[in-house]
mmCIF file of C-alpha atoms in Angstrom:
data_model
loop_
_atom_site.group_PDB
_atom_site.id
_atom_site.type_symbol
_atom_site.label_atom_id
_atom_site.label_comp_id
_atom_site.label_asym_id
_atom_site.label_seq_id
_atom_site.Cartn_x
_atom_site.Cartn_y
_atom_site.Cartn_z
ATOM 1 C CA MET A 1 6.419 -9.649 -26.160
ATOM 2 C CA LYS A 2 4.566 -7.596 -23.567
ATOM 3 C CA THR A 3 4.674 -8.523 -19.869
ATOM 4 C CA THR A 4 1.460 -8.952 -17.836
ATOM 5 C CA PHE A 5 2.098 -5.608 -16.192
ATOM 6 C CA ASP A 6 2.425 -3.864 -19.681
ATOM 7 C CA GLN A 7 -0.703 -5.458 -20.719
ATOM 8 C CA LEU A 8 -2.636 -4.379 -17.695
ATOM 9 C CA ARG A 9 -1.349 -0.838 -18.028
ATOM 10 C CA ALA A 10 -2.542 -0.832 -21.628
ATOM 11 C CA THR A 11 -5.939 -2.014 -20.874
ATOM 12 C CA GLN A 12 -6.585 -0.469 -17.426
ATOM 13 C CA PRO A 13 -4.238 2.460 -17.132
ATOM 14 C CA GLN A 14 -5.731 3.617 -13.841
ATOM 15 C CA PHE A 15 -5.114 0.385 -11.958
ATOM 16 C CA PHE A 16 -1.591 1.491 -11.242
ATOM 17 C CA SER A 17 -0.144 4.813 -10.335
ATOM 18 C CA ALA A 18 3.363 5.879 -11.468
ATOM 19 C CA ALA A 19 4.225 6.936 -7.924
ATOM 20 C CA ALA A 20 5.940 4.905 -5.266
ATOM 21 C CA ILE A 21 5.057 5.778 -1.534
ATOM 22 C CA ALA A 22 7.667 5.974 0.976
ATOM 23 C CA ILE A 23 6.774 5.881 4.710
ATOM 24 C CA PRO A 24 8.843 5.446 7.807
ATOM 25 C CA ALA A 25 9.329 1.836 8.855
ATOM 26 C CA ALA A 26 7.845 2.809 12.246
ATOM 27 C CA THR A 27 4.583 3.441 10.528
ATOM 28 C CA MET A 28 4.629 0.136 8.926
ATOM 29 C CA GLN A 29 5.384 -1.424 12.308
ATOM 30 C CA ALA A 30 2.575 0.563 13.897
ATOM 31 C CA MET A 31 -0.018 -0.706 11.530
ATOM 32 C CA GLY A 32 1.154 -4.321 12.151
ATOM 33 C CA GLU A 33 0.994 -3.864 15.902
ATOM 34 C CA LEU A 34 -2.642 -2.469 15.658
ATOM 35 C CA ILE A 35 -3.694 -5.296 13.427
ATOM 36 C CA ALA A 36 -2.160 -7.937 15.886
ATOM 37 C CA ALA A 37 -4.134 -6.105 18.758
ATOM 38 C CA ILE A 38 -7.463 -6.198 16.919
ATOM 39 C CA GLU A 39 -6.999 -9.866 15.845
ATOM 40 C CA SER A 40 -6.306 -10.746 19.515
ATOM 41 C CA VAL A 41 -9.580 -9.029 20.529
ATOM 42 C CA ILE A 42 -11.524 -10.738 17.668
ATOM 43 C CA ALA A 43 -10.384 -13.993 18.879
ATOM 44 C CA LEU A 44 -12.035 -13.429 22.301
ATOM 45 C CA PRO A 45 -15.189 -15.505 22.906
ATOM 46 C CA ALA A 46 -16.980 -12.437 24.344
ATOM 47 C CA TYR A 47 -16.219 -10.339 21.307
ATOM 48 C CA GLN A 48 -17.425 -13.043 18.982
ATOM 49 C CA ALA A 49 -20.510 -13.520 20.877
ATOM 50 C CA HIS A 50 -21.293 -9.854 20.755
ATOM 51 C CA ALA A 51 -20.504 -9.508 17.036
ATOM 52 C CA LEU A 52 -22.435 -12.548 15.944
ATOM 53 C CA ALA A 53 -25.421 -11.643 18.124
ATOM 54 C CA GLN A 54 -26.058 -8.722 15.757
ATOM 55 C CA ALA A 55 -25.281 -10.537 12.566
ATOM 56 C CA PRO A 56 -27.522 -12.507 10.249
ATOM 57 C CA ALA A 57 -28.321 -16.019 11.579
ATOM 58 C CA ILE A 58 -26.318 -17.547 8.650
ATOM 59 C CA ALA A 59 -23.058 -16.034 9.934
ATOM 60 C CA ARG A 60 -23.431 -17.823 13.196
ATOM 61 C CA LEU A 61 -22.478 -21.219 11.716
ATOM 62 C CA PRO A 62 -19.123 -22.490 12.968
ATOM 63 C CA CYS A 63 -16.371 -22.355 10.510
ATOM 64 C CA ALA A 64 -12.727 -23.347 10.622
ATOM 65 C CA ALA A 65 -11.647 -21.324 7.500
ATOM 66 C CA ARG A 66 -10.656 -17.727 8.619
ATOM 67 C CA GLY A 67 -11.291 -15.888 5.351
ATOM 68 C CA ALA A 68 -8.921 -15.011 2.537
ATOM 69 C CA PHE A 69 -7.770 -11.416 1.709
ATOM 70 C CA MET A 70 -8.739 -9.545 4.801
ATOM 71 C CA GLY A 71 -8.177 -5.769 4.102
ATOM 72 C CA TYR A 72 -7.210 -3.295 6.912
ATOM 73 C CA ASP A 73 -7.422 0.251 5.487
ATOM 74 C CA PHE A 74 -5.607 3.128 6.997
ATOM 75 C CA HIS A 75 -5.208 6.949 6.780
ATOM 76 C CA LEU A 76 -1.937 8.347 7.948
ATOM 77 C CA THR A 77 -1.975 11.276 10.330
ATOM 78 C CA ALA A 78 0.734 13.312 12.242
ATOM 79 C CA VAL A 79 0.143 11.225 15.334
ATOM 80 C CA GLY A 80 0.213 7.715 13.535
ATOM 81 C CA PRO A 81 -1.812 5.524 11.281
ATOM 82 C CA LYS A 82 -5.603 5.448 11.849
ATOM 83 C CA LEU A 83 -7.706 2.352 10.957
ATOM 84 C CA ILE A 84 -10.607 3.548 8.798
ATOM 85 C CA GLU A 85 -12.352 0.167 8.196
ATOM 86 C CA ILE A 86 -11.898 -3.576 7.716
ATOM 87 C CA ASN A 87 -13.027 -5.432 4.488
ATOM 88 C CA THR A 88 -13.385 -9.190 4.014
ATOM 89 C CA ASN A 89 -12.982 -9.417 0.280
ATOM 90 C CA ALA A 90 -10.225 -6.836 -0.359
ATOM 91 C CA GLY A 91 -9.432 -6.848 -4.085
ATOM 92 C CA GLY A 92 -6.161 -5.979 -5.672
ATOM 93 C CA GLY A 93 -3.778 -8.351 -3.857
ATOM 94 C CA LEU A 94 -2.521 -10.069 -7.043
ATOM 95 C CA LEU A 95 -2.415 -6.954 -9.021
ATOM 96 C CA ASN A 96 -0.072 -5.471 -6.433
ATOM 97 C CA ALA A 97 2.117 -8.575 -6.481
ATOM 98 C CA ILE A 98 2.580 -7.875 -10.167
ATOM 99 C CA LEU A 99 2.987 -4.096 -9.636
ATOM 100 C CA GLY A 100 5.866 -4.884 -7.280
ATOM 101 C CA ARG A 101 7.471 -7.131 -9.730
ATOM 102 C CA ALA A 102 7.502 -4.397 -12.370
ATOM 103 C CA GLN A 103 8.788 -1.801 -9.809
ATOM 104 C CA ARG A 104 11.650 -4.013 -8.787
ATOM 105 C CA ALA A 105 12.610 -4.869 -12.424
ATOM 106 C CA CYS A 106 12.781 -1.369 -13.718
ATOM 107 C CA CYS A 107 14.008 0.697 -10.669
ATOM 108 C CA ALA A 108 17.145 -0.462 -8.956
ATOM 109 C CA GLU A 109 16.773 2.175 -6.142
ATOM 110 C CA VAL A 110 13.220 1.067 -5.509
ATOM 111 C CA ALA A 111 14.035 -2.653 -5.582
ATOM 112 C CA GLU A 112 16.694 -1.839 -2.859
ATOM 113 C CA ALA A 113 14.268 0.290 -0.849
ATOM 114 C CA MET A 114 11.619 -2.502 -1.092
ATOM 115 C CA GLY A 115 14.064 -5.136 0.133
ATOM 116 C CA SER A 116 12.627 -8.454 1.074
ATOM 117 C CA GLY A 117 10.098 -7.389 3.651
ATOM 118 C CA GLN A 118 6.942 -7.958 1.322
ATOM 119 C CA GLY A 119 8.515 -10.486 -0.923
ATOM 120 C CA GLY A 120 8.677 -10.574 -4.671
ATOM 121 C CA ALA A 121 5.778 -11.410 -6.930
ATOM 122 C CA ALA A 122 6.653 -15.048 -7.093
ATOM 123 C CA ASP A 123 6.846 -15.180 -3.351
ATOM 124 C CA LEU A 124 3.536 -13.409 -2.918
ATOM 125 C CA GLU A 125 1.751 -15.522 -5.515
ATOM 126 C CA ALA A 126 2.954 -18.770 -3.673
ATOM 127 C CA ARG A 127 1.799 -17.266 -0.333
ATOM 128 C CA PHE A 128 -1.619 -16.479 -1.932
ATOM 129 C CA VAL A 129 -2.060 -20.068 -3.096
ATOM 130 C CA ALA A 130 -0.892 -21.337 0.139
ATOM 131 C CA MET A 131 -3.477 -19.218 1.849
ATOM 132 C CA PHE A 132 -6.276 -20.886 -0.268
ATOM 133 C CA ARG A 133 -4.777 -24.289 0.397
ATOM 134 C CA ALA A 134 -4.894 -23.517 4.171
ATOM 135 C CA GLU A 135 -8.483 -22.452 3.895
ATOM 136 C CA TRP A 136 -9.222 -25.796 2.192
ATOM 137 C CA ALA A 137 -7.133 -27.784 4.783
ATOM 138 C CA ALA A 138 -8.786 -26.190 7.735
ATOM 139 C CA GLU A 139 -12.072 -27.572 6.489
ATOM 140 C CA ARG A 140 -11.053 -30.689 4.591
ATOM 141 C CA GLY A 141 -7.821 -31.841 5.932
ATOM 142 C CA ASP A 142 -5.632 -33.751 3.467
ATOM 143 C CA ALA A 143 -8.424 -34.155 0.615
ATOM 144 C CA PRO A 144 -7.119 -32.819 -2.690
ATOM 145 C CA LEU A 145 -8.260 -29.339 -3.716
ATOM 146 C CA ARG A 146 -9.287 -29.849 -7.418
ATOM 147 C CA HIS A 147 -11.510 -27.064 -8.432
ATOM 148 C CA VAL A 148 -11.933 -23.425 -7.405
ATOM 149 C CA ALA A 149 -14.733 -21.096 -8.461
ATOM 150 C CA ILE A 150 -13.943 -17.329 -8.403
ATOM 151 C CA VAL A 151 -17.510 -15.834 -7.906
ATOM 152 C CA ASP A 152 -18.786 -12.441 -8.482
ATOM 153 C CA GLU A 153 -21.957 -10.836 -9.929
ATOM 154 C CA ALA A 154 -21.694 -10.663 -13.687
ATOM 155 C CA PRO A 155 -17.980 -11.046 -13.465
ATOM 156 C CA GLN A 156 -17.281 -10.337 -17.231
ATOM 157 C CA GLY A 157 -18.434 -6.796 -16.452
ATOM 158 C CA GLN A 158 -16.492 -6.217 -13.332
ATOM 159 C CA TYR A 159 -13.772 -3.617 -13.292
ATOM 160 C CA LEU A 160 -11.411 -6.073 -11.466
ATOM 161 C CA LEU A 161 -12.031 -8.821 -14.168
ATOM 162 C CA PRO A 162 -8.335 -8.760 -15.019
ATOM 163 C CA GLU A 163 -7.496 -9.797 -11.509
ATOM 164 C CA PHE A 164 -10.024 -12.768 -11.701
ATOM 165 C CA LEU A 165 -8.298 -13.855 -14.863
ATOM 166 C CA LEU A 166 -4.901 -13.633 -13.176
ATOM 167 C CA PHE A 167 -6.141 -15.692 -10.260
ATOM 168 C CA GLN A 168 -7.478 -18.350 -12.646
ATOM 169 C CA ARG A 169 -4.167 -18.618 -14.301
ATOM 170 C CA LEU A 170 -2.268 -18.727 -10.966
ATOM 171 C CA PHE A 171 -4.502 -21.535 -9.588
ATOM 172 C CA GLU A 172 -4.012 -23.477 -12.832
ATOM 173 C CA ARG A 173 -0.103 -22.989 -12.657
ATOM 174 C CA HIS A 174 -0.352 -24.671 -9.229
ATOM 175 C CA GLY A 175 -2.398 -27.689 -10.541
ATOM 176 C CA ILE A 176 -5.814 -26.403 -9.410
ATOM 177 C CA ALA A 177 -8.565 -25.976 -11.954
ATOM 178 C CA ALA A 178 -10.349 -22.621 -11.745
ATOM 179 C CA SER A 179 -13.488 -21.152 -13.242
ATOM 180 C CA ILE A 180 -14.931 -17.745 -13.196
ATOM 181 C CA CYS A 181 -18.665 -17.399 -12.667
ATOM 182 C CA ASP A 182 -21.631 -15.443 -11.543
ATOM 183 C CA PRO A 183 -23.310 -17.032 -8.515
ATOM 184 C CA ALA A 184 -26.566 -17.896 -10.436
ATOM 185 C CA GLU A 185 -24.508 -20.173 -12.528
ATOM 186 C CA LEU A 186 -23.811 -22.463 -9.602
ATOM 187 C CA SER A 187 -26.109 -25.149 -8.514
ATOM 188 C CA HIS A 188 -26.417 -27.083 -5.308
ATOM 189 C CA GLY A 189 -27.868 -30.646 -4.617
ATOM 190 C CA SER A 190 -27.206 -33.978 -2.944
ATOM 191 C CA GLN A 191 -23.656 -34.088 -4.594
ATOM 192 C CA GLY A 192 -22.725 -30.712 -3.337
ATOM 193 C CA LEU A 193 -21.954 -27.354 -5.164
ATOM 194 C CA SER A 194 -21.351 -27.494 -8.809
ATOM 195 C CA LEU A 195 -20.791 -25.378 -11.911
ATOM 196 C CA GLN A 196 -22.325 -26.665 -15.141
ATOM 197 C CA GLY A 197 -22.333 -30.313 -13.613
ATOM 198 C CA ARG A 198 -18.656 -29.948 -12.483
ATOM 199 C CA PRO A 199 -18.144 -30.205 -8.679
ATOM 200 C CA VAL A 200 -16.782 -27.110 -7.009
ATOM 201 C CA ASP A 201 -14.458 -27.689 -3.993
ATOM 202 C CA LEU A 202 -13.691 -24.124 -2.965
ATOM 203 C CA VAL A 203 -15.407 -20.765 -3.664
ATOM 204 C CA TYR A 204 -13.136 -17.691 -3.801
ATOM 205 C CA ASN A 205 -16.019 -15.261 -2.978
ATOM 206 C CA ARG A 206 -15.769 -11.790 -4.399
ATOM 207 C CA LEU A 207 -19.443 -10.941 -3.798
ATOM 208 C CA THR A 208 -20.762 -7.991 -1.845
ATOM 209 C CA ASP A 209 -23.856 -10.079 -0.884
ATOM 210 C CA PHE A 210 -22.283 -10.993 2.374
ATOM 211 C CA ALA A 211 -25.150 -12.998 3.924
ATOM 212 C CA PHE A 212 -26.064 -14.597 0.530
ATOM 213 C CA ASP A 213 -29.521 -13.066 0.604
ATOM 214 C CA ALA A 214 -29.872 -12.358 -3.016
ATOM 215 C CA PRO A 215 -31.864 -14.879 -5.190
ATOM 216 C CA ALA A 216 -28.712 -15.385 -7.352
ATOM 217 C CA SER A 217 -26.864 -16.497 -4.181
ATOM 218 C CA ALA A 218 -29.181 -19.300 -3.456
ATOM 219 C CA ALA A 219 -26.791 -22.124 -4.355
ATOM 220 C CA LEU A 220 -24.005 -20.484 -2.431
ATOM 221 C CA ARG A 221 -26.257 -20.101 0.614
ATOM 222 C CA ASP A 222 -27.361 -23.754 0.458
ATOM 223 C CA ALA A 223 -23.797 -24.840 0.084
ATOM 224 C CA TRP A 224 -22.625 -22.736 3.137
ATOM 225 C CA LEU A 225 -25.617 -24.044 5.254
ATOM 226 C CA ALA A 226 -24.852 -27.635 4.224
ATOM 227 C CA GLY A 227 -21.058 -27.322 4.656
ATOM 228 C CA SER A 228 -20.655 -28.965 1.070
ATOM 229 C CA ALA A 229 -18.156 -26.408 -0.235
ATOM 230 C CA VAL A 230 -15.458 -24.356 1.327
ATOM 231 C CA ILE A 231 -16.206 -20.619 0.853
ATOM 232 C CA THR A 232 -13.765 -17.873 1.514
ATOM 233 C CA PRO A 233 -14.285 -15.249 2.584
ATOM 234 C CA HIS A 234 -17.736 -16.187 4.201
ATOM 235 C CA PRO A 235 -20.528 -14.658 6.214
ATOM 236 C CA ARG A 236 -18.974 -15.466 9.494
ATOM 237 C CA ALA A 237 -15.876 -13.662 8.510
ATOM 238 C CA HIS A 238 -17.841 -10.544 7.496
ATOM 239 C CA ALA A 239 -19.721 -10.537 10.771
ATOM 240 C CA LEU A 240 -16.530 -10.681 12.971
ATOM 241 C CA TYR A 241 -14.380 -8.322 10.895
ATOM 242 C CA ALA A 242 -16.208 -6.116 8.524
ATOM 243 C CA ASP A 243 -19.497 -5.171 9.941
ATOM 244 C CA LYS A 244 -18.880 -1.530 10.758
ATOM 245 C CA ARG A 245 -20.858 -1.631 13.988
ATOM 246 C CA ASN A 246 -17.809 -3.635 15.243
ATOM 247 C CA LEU A 247 -15.795 -0.326 15.126
ATOM 248 C CA VAL A 248 -18.127 1.124 17.863
ATOM 249 C CA LEU A 249 -16.983 -1.710 20.277
ATOM 250 C CA LEU A 250 -13.335 -1.529 19.155
ATOM 251 C CA SER A 251 -13.138 2.269 19.666
ATOM 252 C CA SER A 252 -14.524 1.965 23.235
ATOM 253 C CA PRO A 253 -11.861 1.244 25.955
ATOM 254 C CA ASP A 254 -14.591 0.402 28.555
ATOM 255 C CA ALA A 255 -16.169 -2.047 26.109
ATOM 256 C CA LEU A 256 -12.881 -3.650 25.411
ATOM 257 C CA ARG A 257 -12.237 -4.171 29.104
ATOM 258 C CA GLY A 258 -15.593 -5.737 29.498
ATOM 259 C CA LEU A 259 -14.644 -8.265 26.813
ATOM 260 C CA GLY A 260 -11.510 -9.220 28.548
ATOM 261 C CA ALA A 261 -8.975 -7.395 26.486
ATOM 262 C CA ASP A 262 -5.710 -6.649 27.994
ATOM 263 C CA GLU A 263 -4.494 -3.080 28.630
ATOM 264 C CA ALA A 264 -1.677 -3.200 26.100
ATOM 265 C CA CYS A 265 -4.135 -4.130 23.375
ATOM 266 C CA ILE A 266 -6.613 -1.509 24.588
ATOM 267 C CA ALA A 267 -3.938 1.303 24.369
ATOM 268 C CA LEU A 268 -2.869 0.351 20.868
ATOM 269 C CA ILE A 269 -6.526 0.142 19.807
ATOM 270 C CA GLN A 270 -7.499 3.344 21.336
ATOM 271 C CA ALA A 271 -4.552 5.119 19.626
ATOM 272 C CA GLY A 272 -5.351 3.700 16.214
ATOM 273 C CA VAL A 273 -9.101 3.244 15.820
ATOM 274 C CA PRO A 274 -11.049 6.539 15.554
ATOM 275 C CA ARG A 275 -14.005 6.934 17.857
ATOM 276 C CA THR A 276 -17.039 5.364 16.258
ATOM 277 C CA GLU A 277 -20.778 5.627 17.361
ATOM 278 C CA ALA A 278 -23.979 4.013 16.342
ATOM 279 C CA VAL A 279 -26.310 6.538 14.738
ATOM 280 C CA SER A 280 -29.735 6.677 16.395
ATOM 281 C CA ARG A 281 -32.748 8.861 15.837
ATOM 282 C CA ASP A 282 -33.001 9.790 19.517
ATOM 283 C CA ARG A 283 -29.679 11.514 19.210
ATOM 284 C CA ALA A 284 -30.274 13.163 15.894
ATOM 285 C CA ASP A 285 -29.817 16.677 17.243
ATOM 286 C CA ASP A 286 -26.459 15.839 18.711
ATOM 287 C CA PHE A 287 -25.109 14.096 15.502
ATOM 288 C CA TRP A 288 -26.325 17.078 13.315
ATOM 289 C CA ALA A 289 -24.502 19.473 15.663
ATOM 290 C CA ARG A 290 -21.271 17.504 15.374
ATOM 291 C CA ARG A 291 -21.631 16.377 11.745
ATOM 292 C CA ARG A 292 -18.675 18.403 10.455
ATOM 293 C CA GLY A 293 -16.235 16.207 12.478
ATOM 294 C CA LEU A 294 -17.911 12.949 11.530
ATOM 295 C CA PHE A 295 -17.941 10.435 8.576
ATOM 296 C CA PHE A 296 -21.186 8.494 8.212
ATOM 297 C CA LYS A 297 -21.138 4.856 6.855
ATOM 298 C CA PRO A 298 -23.639 2.179 6.437
ATOM 299 C CA ALA A 299 -23.171 -0.511 8.930
ATOM 300 C CA SER A 300 -23.106 -3.269 6.299
ATOM 301 C CA GLY A 301 -21.930 -1.148 3.260
ATOM 302 C CA PHE A 302 -18.861 -1.597 1.147
ATOM 303 C CA GLY A 303 -16.570 0.383 -1.188
ATOM 304 C CA SER A 304 -17.779 3.640 0.350
ATOM 305 C CA ARG A 305 -21.216 3.285 -1.127
ATOM 306 C CA GLY A 306 -23.763 5.384 0.977
ATOM 307 C CA ALA A 307 -20.911 7.004 2.792
ATOM 308 C CA TYR A 308 -21.006 10.750 3.561
ATOM 309 C CA ARG A 309 -18.694 13.256 4.920
ATOM 310 C CA GLY A 310 -20.562 15.231 7.629
ATOM 311 C CA ASP A 311 -19.550 18.640 6.419
ATOM 312 C CA LYS A 312 -21.222 18.041 3.131
ATOM 313 C CA LEU A 313 -24.335 16.547 4.503
ATOM 314 C CA THR A 314 -27.820 17.999 3.432
ATOM 315 C CA ARG A 315 -30.838 17.699 5.646
ATOM 316 C CA ARG A 316 -32.445 15.229 3.223
ATOM 317 C CA VAL A 317 -29.483 12.836 3.250
ATOM 318 C CA PHE A 318 -29.250 13.119 7.088
ATOM 319 C CA ASP A 319 -32.872 12.070 7.350
ATOM 320 C CA GLU A 320 -31.886 8.994 5.143
ATOM 321 C CA ILE A 321 -29.022 8.221 7.446
ATOM 322 C CA LEU A 322 -31.354 8.316 10.439
ATOM 323 C CA ALA A 323 -33.698 5.987 8.788
ATOM 324 C CA GLY A 324 -30.963 3.516 7.962
ATOM 325 C CA ASP A 325 -28.443 1.466 9.857
ATOM 326 C CA TYR A 326 -25.431 3.841 10.091
ATOM 327 C CA ILE A 327 -22.322 4.463 12.152
ATOM 328 C CA ALA A 328 -20.634 7.822 12.690
ATOM 329 C CA GLN A 329 -16.754 7.777 12.755
ATOM 330 C CA ALA A 330 -14.611 10.642 13.773
ATOM 331 C CA PHE A 331 -13.421 12.229 10.539
ATOM 332 C CA VAL A 332 -9.799 11.380 9.699
ATOM 333 C CA PRO A 333 -8.755 13.097 6.541
ATOM 334 C CA PRO A 334 -6.605 11.151 4.185
ATOM 335 C CA SER A 335 -3.128 12.309 3.642
ATOM 336 C CA GLU A 336 -1.937 13.527 0.183
ATOM 337 C CA ARG A 337 0.890 12.725 -2.153
ATOM 338 C CA ARG A 338 2.100 14.881 -5.034
ATOM 339 C CA VAL A 339 2.479 13.133 -8.303
ATOM 340 C CA GLU A 340 3.283 13.995 -11.860
ATOM 341 C CA VAL A 341 0.280 13.661 -14.353
ATOM 342 C CA GLY A 342 0.888 14.793 -17.892
ATOM 343 C CA GLY A 343 3.863 16.967 -16.884
ATOM 344 C CA ALA A 344 1.906 18.807 -14.182
ATOM 345 C CA SER A 345 2.093 18.203 -10.422
ATOM 346 C CA VAL A 346 -1.272 16.970 -8.882
ATOM 347 C CA ASP A 347 -2.128 16.382 -5.216
ATOM 348 C CA LEU A 348 -3.807 13.087 -4.773
ATOM 349 C CA LYS A 349 -5.430 11.625 -1.535
ATOM 350 C CA MET A 350 -4.050 8.443 -0.171
ATOM 351 C CA ASP A 351 -4.867 5.431 1.988
ATOM 352 C CA LEU A 352 -2.881 2.333 2.827
ATOM 353 C CA ARG A 353 -4.278 -1.152 2.583
ATOM 354 C CA ASN A 354 -2.809 -4.037 4.556
ATOM 355 C CA TYR A 355 -3.767 -7.510 3.072
ATOM 356 C CA VAL A 356 -3.928 -9.844 6.183
ATOM 357 C CA TYR A 357 -4.367 -13.681 6.577
ATOM 358 C CA ARG A 358 -4.568 -15.131 10.136
ATOM 359 C CA GLY A 359 -3.440 -11.976 11.533
ATOM 360 C CA GLU A 360 -0.142 -11.866 9.314
ATOM 361 C CA VAL A 361 0.362 -8.844 6.986
ATOM 362 C CA GLN A 362 1.054 -10.260 3.483
ATOM 363 C CA LEU A 363 1.341 -7.088 1.586
ATOM 364 C CA VAL A 364 1.021 -3.321 2.092
ATOM 365 C CA THR A 365 -0.143 -1.060 -0.772
ATOM 366 C CA ALA A 366 -1.145 2.508 -1.325
ATOM 367 C CA ARG A 367 -4.303 3.738 -3.230
ATOM 368 C CA LEU A 368 -4.236 7.198 -4.652
ATOM 369 C CA TYR A 369 -7.250 9.089 -5.725
ATOM 370 C CA GLN A 370 -9.371 12.168 -5.973
ATOM 371 C CA GLY A 371 -12.860 12.813 -4.623
ATOM 372 C CA GLN A 372 -14.375 11.534 -1.568
ATOM 373 C CA THR A 373 -13.437 7.888 -1.987
ATOM 374 C CA THR A 374 -11.107 5.500 -3.754
ATOM 375 C CA ASN A 375 -12.352 5.125 -7.280
ATOM 376 C CA PHE A 376 -9.497 3.821 -9.643
ATOM 377 C CA ARG A 377 -10.667 6.528 -12.122
ATOM 378 C CA THR A 378 -8.263 9.278 -11.271
ATOM 379 C CA PRO A 379 -5.516 10.245 -13.790
ATOM 380 C CA GLY A 380 -2.219 9.376 -12.112
ATOM 381 C CA GLY A 381 -4.012 7.413 -9.341
ATOM 382 C CA GLY A 382 -4.478 3.626 -8.633
ATOM 383 C CA PHE A 383 -2.352 1.258 -6.589
ATOM 384 C CA ALA A 384 1.177 2.266 -5.742
ATOM 385 C CA PRO A 385 3.892 0.200 -3.983
ATOM 386 C CA VAL A 386 4.862 1.157 -0.391
ATOM 387 C CA LEU A 387 8.510 1.426 0.610
ATOM 388 C CA ALA A 388 9.176 1.185 4.399
ATOM 389 C CA LEU A 389 12.210 3.454 5.114
ATOM 390 C CA PRO A 390 14.384 3.171 8.222
ATOM 391 C CA ASP A 391 14.810 6.302 10.407
ATOM 392 C CA GLY A 392 16.914 9.007 8.437
ATOM 393 C CA ALA A 393 16.770 7.147 5.238
ATOM 394 C CA VAL A 394 16.000 9.024 1.980
ATOM 395 C CA ALA A 395 13.296 7.919 -0.451
ATOM 396 C CA PRO A 396 14.597 6.791 -3.859
ATOM 397 C CA ALA A 397 14.895 9.570 -6.290
ATOM 398 C CA ALA A 398 14.408 7.409 -9.357
ATOM 399 C CA PRO A 399 11.025 7.636 -10.931
ATOM 400 C CA CYS A 400 8.899 4.561 -10.815
ATOM 401 C CA CYS A 401 8.047 2.280 -13.797
ATOM 402 C CA ASP A 402 5.374 3.840 -16.052
ATOM 403 C CA GLY A 403 4.763 0.644 -17.957
ATOM 404 C CA HIS A 404 6.532 1.846 -21.214
#
């Protein structure tokens, strides 16, 4: 009988790379320290006031739930890890728990190198369920969590549908009913949020409609405004963490001092967050002249959609950027890793994703790809486990599990 990992590799072979990524333990520690520093700034009332002032009104509602599966994405450089962006509905956490289990099972050297720092699959799965229970308890206390809706647009056609199904099974194994649905299938009324007449307690939100603006999100919007269902992640979390205009603030030491951040945090953030600027038409000539050293991103974008390397910009695209709501980030090229694909060596780009909840790093994974952005379409690419090696340690020589 095939394992879950084997089944996933058979149906979605480019979810997982056959590589394992070894990085110094000091790099892992540096990412964790930077995340802690950013979380401490985000907790400041002055920061929240600034971030929420530029956010949609729906994001300003108070909320005790913090937001599940925060994703901090890094590129590695010779002078340390650099934070590229923060995402609120970072996918892949459960896929990586299963990948870690497969790597430990088939490669003794990898299992030893992975150690217990990120936990095994069962441990991570339990922590993920505990995270959703914590989100629920923050809003509802001791009330029982009975039914979770995993919500995304046309989920049956989503590339990460296998992960939705894994979450559904995971919730059910822990005594929580779970459904997968499109937001338009939900309804909201005097009894709260429901799916085909069945009450929904908590929504695991995988939508990229961050402010629930789309007509299909009407029931979610009503439930959020009424407080009749716990939604995670939610509009407030996106405004505080993932709106890319926040990087402008985080990359300015003077702005951080004005918010009341302490100097130790400022030093960490200055070292780890590339300088980011709001793009404005009145500075068009300046941005065009410096474009080769910049990466342009839409302020509310996701998944690298609408993002452009400055050295590849045409005047037409630059005019579109000026007409939109964009930020310009100092370009930090991704590092590369050489992997074997079909018997040949191929250099793939790499970033590191930290899955974070309430400031705690739950899991670190690598994503390998070709092209401008991560795409999960690259032969030999996909998610790869990350091994943190002490100073002087040698990376395991054993090949990683290839799913056979």
